[in-house]
Short mmCIF file of C-alpha atoms in Angstrom, two decimals:
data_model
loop_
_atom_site.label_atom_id
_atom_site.label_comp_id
_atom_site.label_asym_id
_atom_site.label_seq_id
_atom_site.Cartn_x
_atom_site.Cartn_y
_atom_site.Cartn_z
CA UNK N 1 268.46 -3.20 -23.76
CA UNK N 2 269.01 -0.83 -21.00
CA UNK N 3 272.19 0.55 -21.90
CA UNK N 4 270.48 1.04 -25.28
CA UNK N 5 268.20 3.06 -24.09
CA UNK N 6 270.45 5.23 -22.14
CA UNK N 7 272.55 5.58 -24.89
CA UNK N 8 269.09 7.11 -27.10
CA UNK N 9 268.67 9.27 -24.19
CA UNK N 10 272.18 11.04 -23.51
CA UNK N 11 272.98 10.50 -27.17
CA UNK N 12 276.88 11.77 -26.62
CA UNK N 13 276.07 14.57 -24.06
CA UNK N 14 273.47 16.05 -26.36
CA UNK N 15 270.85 14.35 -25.56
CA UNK N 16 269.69 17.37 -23.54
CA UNK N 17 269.72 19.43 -26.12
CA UNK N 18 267.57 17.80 -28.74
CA UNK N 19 265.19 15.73 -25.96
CA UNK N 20 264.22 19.74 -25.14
CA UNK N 21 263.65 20.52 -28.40
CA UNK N 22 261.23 17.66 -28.73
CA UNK N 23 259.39 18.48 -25.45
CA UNK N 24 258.78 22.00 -26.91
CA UNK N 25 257.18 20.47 -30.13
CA UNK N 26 254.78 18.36 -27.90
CA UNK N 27 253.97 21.20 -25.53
CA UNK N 28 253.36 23.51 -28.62
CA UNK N 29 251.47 21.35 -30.35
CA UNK N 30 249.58 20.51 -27.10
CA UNK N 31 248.52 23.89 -26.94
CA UNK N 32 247.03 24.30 -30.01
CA UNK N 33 244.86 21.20 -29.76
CA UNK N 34 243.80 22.60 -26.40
CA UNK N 35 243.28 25.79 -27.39
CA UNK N 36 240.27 24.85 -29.63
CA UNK N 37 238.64 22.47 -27.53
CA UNK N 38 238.53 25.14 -24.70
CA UNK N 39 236.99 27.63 -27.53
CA UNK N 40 234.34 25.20 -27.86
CA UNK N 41 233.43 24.07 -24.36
CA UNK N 42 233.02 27.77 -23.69
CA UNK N 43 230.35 28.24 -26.00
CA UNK N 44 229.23 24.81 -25.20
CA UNK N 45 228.26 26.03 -21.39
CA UNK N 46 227.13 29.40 -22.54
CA UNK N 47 224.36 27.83 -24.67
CA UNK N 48 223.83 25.53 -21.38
CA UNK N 49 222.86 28.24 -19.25
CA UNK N 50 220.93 29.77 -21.73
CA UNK N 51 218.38 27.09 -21.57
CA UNK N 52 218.21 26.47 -18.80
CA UNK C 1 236.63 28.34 -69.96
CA UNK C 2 234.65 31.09 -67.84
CA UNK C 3 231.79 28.72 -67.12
CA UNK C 4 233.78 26.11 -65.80
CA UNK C 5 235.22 29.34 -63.38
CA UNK C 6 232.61 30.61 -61.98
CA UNK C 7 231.67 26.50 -61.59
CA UNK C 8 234.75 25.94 -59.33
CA UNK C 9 234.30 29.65 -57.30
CA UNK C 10 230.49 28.86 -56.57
CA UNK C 11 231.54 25.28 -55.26
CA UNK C 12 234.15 26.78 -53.53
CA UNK C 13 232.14 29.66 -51.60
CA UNK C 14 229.34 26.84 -50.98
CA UNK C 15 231.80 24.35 -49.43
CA UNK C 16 233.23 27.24 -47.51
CA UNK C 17 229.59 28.32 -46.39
CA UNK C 18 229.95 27.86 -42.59
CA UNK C 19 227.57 24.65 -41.36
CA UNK C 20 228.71 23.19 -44.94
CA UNK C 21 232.41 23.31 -44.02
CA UNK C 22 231.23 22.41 -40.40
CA UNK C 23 229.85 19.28 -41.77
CA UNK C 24 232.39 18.31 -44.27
CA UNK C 25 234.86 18.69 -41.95
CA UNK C 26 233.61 16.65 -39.12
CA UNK C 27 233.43 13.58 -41.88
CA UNK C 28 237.36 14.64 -42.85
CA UNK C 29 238.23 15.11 -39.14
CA UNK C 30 238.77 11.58 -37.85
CA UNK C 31 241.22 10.29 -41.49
CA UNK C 32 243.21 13.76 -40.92
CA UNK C 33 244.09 12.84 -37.29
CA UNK C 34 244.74 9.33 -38.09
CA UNK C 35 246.83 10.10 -41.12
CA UNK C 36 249.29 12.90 -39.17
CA UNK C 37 249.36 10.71 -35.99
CA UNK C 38 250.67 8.20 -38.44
CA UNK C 39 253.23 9.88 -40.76
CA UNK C 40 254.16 12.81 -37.65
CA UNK C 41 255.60 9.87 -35.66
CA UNK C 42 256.98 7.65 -38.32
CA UNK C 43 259.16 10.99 -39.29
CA UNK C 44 260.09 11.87 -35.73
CA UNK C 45 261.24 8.01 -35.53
CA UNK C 46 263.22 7.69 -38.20
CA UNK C 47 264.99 10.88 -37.88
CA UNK C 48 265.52 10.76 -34.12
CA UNK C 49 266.86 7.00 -33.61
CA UNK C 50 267.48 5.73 -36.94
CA UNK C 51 268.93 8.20 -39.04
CA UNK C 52 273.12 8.40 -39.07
CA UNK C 53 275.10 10.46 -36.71
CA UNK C 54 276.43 13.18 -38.32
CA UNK C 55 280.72 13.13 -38.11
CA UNK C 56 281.33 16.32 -37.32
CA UNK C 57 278.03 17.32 -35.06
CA UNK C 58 277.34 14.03 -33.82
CA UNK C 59 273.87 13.42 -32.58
CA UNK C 60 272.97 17.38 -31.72
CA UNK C 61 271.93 17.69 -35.65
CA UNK C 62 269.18 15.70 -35.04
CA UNK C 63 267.28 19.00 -33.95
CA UNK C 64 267.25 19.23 -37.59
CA UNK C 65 264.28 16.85 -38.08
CA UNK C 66 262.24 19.62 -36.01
CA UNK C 67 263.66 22.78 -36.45
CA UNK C 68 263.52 22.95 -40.50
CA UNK C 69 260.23 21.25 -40.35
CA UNK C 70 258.77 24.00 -38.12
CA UNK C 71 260.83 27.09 -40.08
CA UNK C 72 259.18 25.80 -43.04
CA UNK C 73 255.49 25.81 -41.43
CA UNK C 74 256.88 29.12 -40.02
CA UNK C 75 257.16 30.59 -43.59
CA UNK C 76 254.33 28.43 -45.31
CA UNK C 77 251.76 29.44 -42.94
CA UNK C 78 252.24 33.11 -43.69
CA UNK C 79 252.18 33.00 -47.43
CA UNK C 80 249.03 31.18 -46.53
CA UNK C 81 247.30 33.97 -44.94
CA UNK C 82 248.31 36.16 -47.28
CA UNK C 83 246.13 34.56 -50.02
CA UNK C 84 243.28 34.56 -47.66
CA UNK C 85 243.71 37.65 -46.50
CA UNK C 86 243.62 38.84 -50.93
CA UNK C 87 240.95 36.50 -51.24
CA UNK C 88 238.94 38.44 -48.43
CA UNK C 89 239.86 41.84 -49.53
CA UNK C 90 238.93 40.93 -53.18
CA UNK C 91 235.70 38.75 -52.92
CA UNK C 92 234.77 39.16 -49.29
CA UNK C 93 234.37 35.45 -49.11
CA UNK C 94 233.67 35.21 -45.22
CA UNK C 95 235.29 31.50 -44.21
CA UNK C 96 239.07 32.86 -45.72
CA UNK C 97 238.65 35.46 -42.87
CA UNK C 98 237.90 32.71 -40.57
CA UNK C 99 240.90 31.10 -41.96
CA UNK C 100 243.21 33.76 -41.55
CA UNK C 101 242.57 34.32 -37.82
CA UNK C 102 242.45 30.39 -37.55
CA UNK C 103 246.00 29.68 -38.92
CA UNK C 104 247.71 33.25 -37.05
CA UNK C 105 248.14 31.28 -33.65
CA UNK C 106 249.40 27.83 -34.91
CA UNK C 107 251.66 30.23 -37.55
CA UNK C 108 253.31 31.65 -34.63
CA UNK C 109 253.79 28.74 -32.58
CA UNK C 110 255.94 27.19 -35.05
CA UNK C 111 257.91 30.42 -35.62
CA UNK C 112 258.95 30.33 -32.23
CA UNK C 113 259.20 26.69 -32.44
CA UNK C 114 261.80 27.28 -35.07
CA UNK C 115 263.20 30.15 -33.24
CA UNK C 116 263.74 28.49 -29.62
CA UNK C 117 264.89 24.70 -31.13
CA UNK C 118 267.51 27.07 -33.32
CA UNK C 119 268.53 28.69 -30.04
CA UNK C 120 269.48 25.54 -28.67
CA UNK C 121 270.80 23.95 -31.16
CA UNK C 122 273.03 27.17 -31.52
CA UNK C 123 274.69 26.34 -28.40
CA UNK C 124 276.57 23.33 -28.60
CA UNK C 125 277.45 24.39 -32.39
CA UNK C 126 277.99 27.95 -32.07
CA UNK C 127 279.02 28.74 -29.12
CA UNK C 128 276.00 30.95 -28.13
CA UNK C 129 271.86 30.93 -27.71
CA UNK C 130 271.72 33.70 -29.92
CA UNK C 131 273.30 36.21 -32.20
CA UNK C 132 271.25 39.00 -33.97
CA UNK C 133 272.28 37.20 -37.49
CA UNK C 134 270.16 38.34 -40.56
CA UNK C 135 268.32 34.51 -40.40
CA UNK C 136 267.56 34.58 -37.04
CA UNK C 137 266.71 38.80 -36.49
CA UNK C 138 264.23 38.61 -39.86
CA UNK C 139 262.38 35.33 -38.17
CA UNK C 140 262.35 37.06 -34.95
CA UNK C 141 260.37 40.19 -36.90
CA UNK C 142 258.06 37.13 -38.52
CA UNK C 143 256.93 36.31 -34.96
CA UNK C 144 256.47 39.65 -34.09
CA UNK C 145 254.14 40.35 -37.34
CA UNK C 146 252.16 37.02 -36.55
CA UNK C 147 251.74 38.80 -33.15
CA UNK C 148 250.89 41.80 -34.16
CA UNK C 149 247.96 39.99 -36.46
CA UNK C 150 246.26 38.18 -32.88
CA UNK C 151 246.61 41.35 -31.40
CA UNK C 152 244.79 43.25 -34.05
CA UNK C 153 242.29 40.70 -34.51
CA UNK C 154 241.71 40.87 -30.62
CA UNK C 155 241.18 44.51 -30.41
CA UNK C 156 238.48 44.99 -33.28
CA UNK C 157 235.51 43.71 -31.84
CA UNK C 158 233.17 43.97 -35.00
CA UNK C 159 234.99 40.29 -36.31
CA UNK C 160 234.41 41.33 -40.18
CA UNK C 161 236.23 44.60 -39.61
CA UNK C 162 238.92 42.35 -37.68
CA UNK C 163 239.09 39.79 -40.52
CA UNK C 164 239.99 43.13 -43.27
CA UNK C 165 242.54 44.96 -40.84
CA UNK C 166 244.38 41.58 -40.42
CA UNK C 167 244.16 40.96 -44.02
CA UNK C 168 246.22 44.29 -45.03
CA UNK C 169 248.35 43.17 -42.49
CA UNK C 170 249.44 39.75 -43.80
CA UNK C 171 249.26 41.26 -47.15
CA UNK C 172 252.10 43.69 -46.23
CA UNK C 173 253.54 41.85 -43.87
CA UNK C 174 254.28 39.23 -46.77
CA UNK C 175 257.27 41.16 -47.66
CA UNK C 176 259.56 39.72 -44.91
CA UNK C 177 259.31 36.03 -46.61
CA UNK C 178 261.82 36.78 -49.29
CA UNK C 179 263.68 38.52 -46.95
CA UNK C 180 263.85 35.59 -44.82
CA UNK C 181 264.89 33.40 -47.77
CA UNK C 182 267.41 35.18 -48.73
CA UNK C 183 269.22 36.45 -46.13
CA UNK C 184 271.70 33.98 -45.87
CA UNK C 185 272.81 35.19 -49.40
CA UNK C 186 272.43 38.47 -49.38
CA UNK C 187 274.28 38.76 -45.73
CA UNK C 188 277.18 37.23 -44.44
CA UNK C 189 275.32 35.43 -41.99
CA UNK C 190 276.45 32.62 -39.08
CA UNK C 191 273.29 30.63 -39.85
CA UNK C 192 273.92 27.69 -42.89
CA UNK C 193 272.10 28.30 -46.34
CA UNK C 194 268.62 26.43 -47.17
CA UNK C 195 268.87 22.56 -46.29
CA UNK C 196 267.02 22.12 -49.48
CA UNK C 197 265.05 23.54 -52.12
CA UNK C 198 262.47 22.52 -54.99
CA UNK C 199 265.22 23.20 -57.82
CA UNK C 200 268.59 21.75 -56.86
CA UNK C 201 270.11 18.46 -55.21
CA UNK C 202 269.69 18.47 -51.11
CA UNK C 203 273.03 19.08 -49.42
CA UNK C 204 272.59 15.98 -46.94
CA UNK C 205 273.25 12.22 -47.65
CA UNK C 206 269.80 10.56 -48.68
CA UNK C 207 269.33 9.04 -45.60
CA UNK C 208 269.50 11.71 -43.58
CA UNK C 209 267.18 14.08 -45.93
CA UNK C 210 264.64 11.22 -46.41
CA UNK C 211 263.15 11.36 -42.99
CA UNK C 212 263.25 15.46 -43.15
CA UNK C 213 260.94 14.83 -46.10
CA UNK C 214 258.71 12.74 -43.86
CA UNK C 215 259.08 15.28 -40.87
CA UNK C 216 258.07 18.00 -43.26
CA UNK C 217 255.13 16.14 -44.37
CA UNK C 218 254.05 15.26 -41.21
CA UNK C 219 254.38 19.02 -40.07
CA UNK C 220 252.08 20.15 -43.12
CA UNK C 221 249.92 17.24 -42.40
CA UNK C 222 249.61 18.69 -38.80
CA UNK C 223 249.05 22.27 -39.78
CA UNK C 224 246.24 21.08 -42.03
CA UNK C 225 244.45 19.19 -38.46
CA UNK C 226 245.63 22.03 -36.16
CA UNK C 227 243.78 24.71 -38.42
CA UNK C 228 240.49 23.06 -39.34
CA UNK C 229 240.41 22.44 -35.83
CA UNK C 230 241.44 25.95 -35.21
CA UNK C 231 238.44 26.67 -37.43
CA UNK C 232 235.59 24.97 -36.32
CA UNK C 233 235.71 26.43 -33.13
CA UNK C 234 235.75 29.61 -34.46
CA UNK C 235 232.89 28.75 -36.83
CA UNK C 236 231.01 28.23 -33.83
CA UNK C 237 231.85 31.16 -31.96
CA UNK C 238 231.03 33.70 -34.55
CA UNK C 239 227.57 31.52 -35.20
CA UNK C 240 226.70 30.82 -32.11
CA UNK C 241 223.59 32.75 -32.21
CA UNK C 242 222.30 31.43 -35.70
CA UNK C 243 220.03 28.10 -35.79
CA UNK C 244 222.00 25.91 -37.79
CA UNK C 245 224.50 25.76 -34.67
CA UNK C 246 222.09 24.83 -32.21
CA UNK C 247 220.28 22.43 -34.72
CA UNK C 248 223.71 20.88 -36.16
CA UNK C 249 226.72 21.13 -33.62
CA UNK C 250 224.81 21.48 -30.05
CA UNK C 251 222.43 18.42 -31.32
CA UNK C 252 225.35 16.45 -32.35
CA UNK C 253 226.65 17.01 -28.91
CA UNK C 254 224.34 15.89 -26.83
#
């Protein structure tokens, strides 16, 4: 089991190269859920203060 | 025939009307999420761990499974805006301006997606990070363009005078897609020619292309959540001030 899973991670020395191409999907993609969420809290807590 | 036109274009501009598409799209939301969660990882999967090594790269090809998918979205998402950007030029139809400046950011994250994953995967096969090849230097001028189209959009505070300068923009810009597509013909280029294409046989065994199909899916698929969520926020900030938003979206908040 365990030297399966080393063998998925270091896939034959490369497994640098395409494990940091998958961390740069998930951070990208990270960012552009965050981005509208922040978008929205913003406006959120304007309209907050405004009332109160 | 003309009556069943002007039908589809006044349900159109009605679904598009802002707290319409608001509340559409909070019912579509939740399915959208589920669906890409589902088909995203079940293409990452099967391309990552169970798709065969490749005899000559070995295991490095698997970048494949996200670098085509996000070149693709690259490319796609541009043509996109460019028929938003003619549909707000032509018919001033105010949500396909919303849509234009929605999609520019996730556009360009995938362009450099594309651009950074075929940087490394250019090492190990190449030789080198980069080389200014007529593939790589004409999607490097793509990210600039989507750049160029935040930037714009950014400046211009009066957003309906943003939404038409951006639309000429993506309009022209439009021209670099072809160029894009065919560069590894027209040049003699390092980079490999198209993977595959709508009108001939894919150049890969079918079970190694199979999960590409998935991955590209799943990309789509997550372009589709990225933007309408992309949108709905900026629905709300450019109505912030009107009542449906504090009736509709604030309520629903608290």
């Amino acid at each position: 089991m365990i030297e399966q899973i080393s063998a998925i991670i270091h896939m034959d020395g490369n497994g640098l190269y395409v494990w940091s191409c998958f961390l740069l999907l998930i951070l990208i993609i990270g960012i552009n859920i965050y981005m509208p969420i922040r978008k929205l809290k913003k406006v959120n807590k304007e309209s907050q203060s405004k009332t109160q | 025939m003309n009556k069943m036109w002007n039908y589809i274009k006044d349900w159109f501009i009605e679904m598009g009307s802002p707290p319409l598409f608001f509340k559409w799209s909070s019912k579509v939301l939740p399915w959208l999420i589920f669906t890409t969660i589902i088909i995203f990882a079940l293409g990452l999967t099967w391309g990552l761990f169970y798709s065969p090594t490749d005899y000559k790269q070995g295991d490095v090809y698997r970048i494949i499974y996200i670098h085509v998918p996000s070149a693709i979205l690259g490319q796609s998402i541009f043509m996109f805006m460019a028929v938003c950007g003619f549909i707000t030029m032509v018919w001033r139809v105010k949500i396909s301006g919303m849509l234009l400046k929605a999609a520019a950011p996730i556009g360009a994250s995938f362009t450099l997606l594309a651009l950074l994953t075929g940087s490394i995967w250019g090492k190990p096969t190449w030789g080198t990070w980069w080389v200014w090849d007529a593939r790589l230097t004409s999607t490097l001028i793509l990210f600039f363009i989507y750049a160029a189209i935040i930037g714009l959009h950014s400046s211009i505070d009066d957003k309906s005078k943003a939404d038409r300068a951006i639309s000429i923009l993506s309009i022209v810009g439009i021209a670099i897609i072809p160029i894009i597509k065919k560069s590894v013909d027209w040049w003699q280029t390092l980079h490999q020619p198209s993977t595959f294409s709508l009108t001939s046989a894919p150049s890969m065994t079918p079970d190694m292309y199979q999960p590409l199909l998935v991955c590209v899916l799943g990309f789509y698929l997550m372009f589709a959540l990225l933007l309408t969520m992309n949108l709905r926020a900026e629905v709300i900030v450019r109505e912030k001030n009107k009542s449906w938003v504090s009736k509709q979206y604030l309520s629903e908040d608290k």
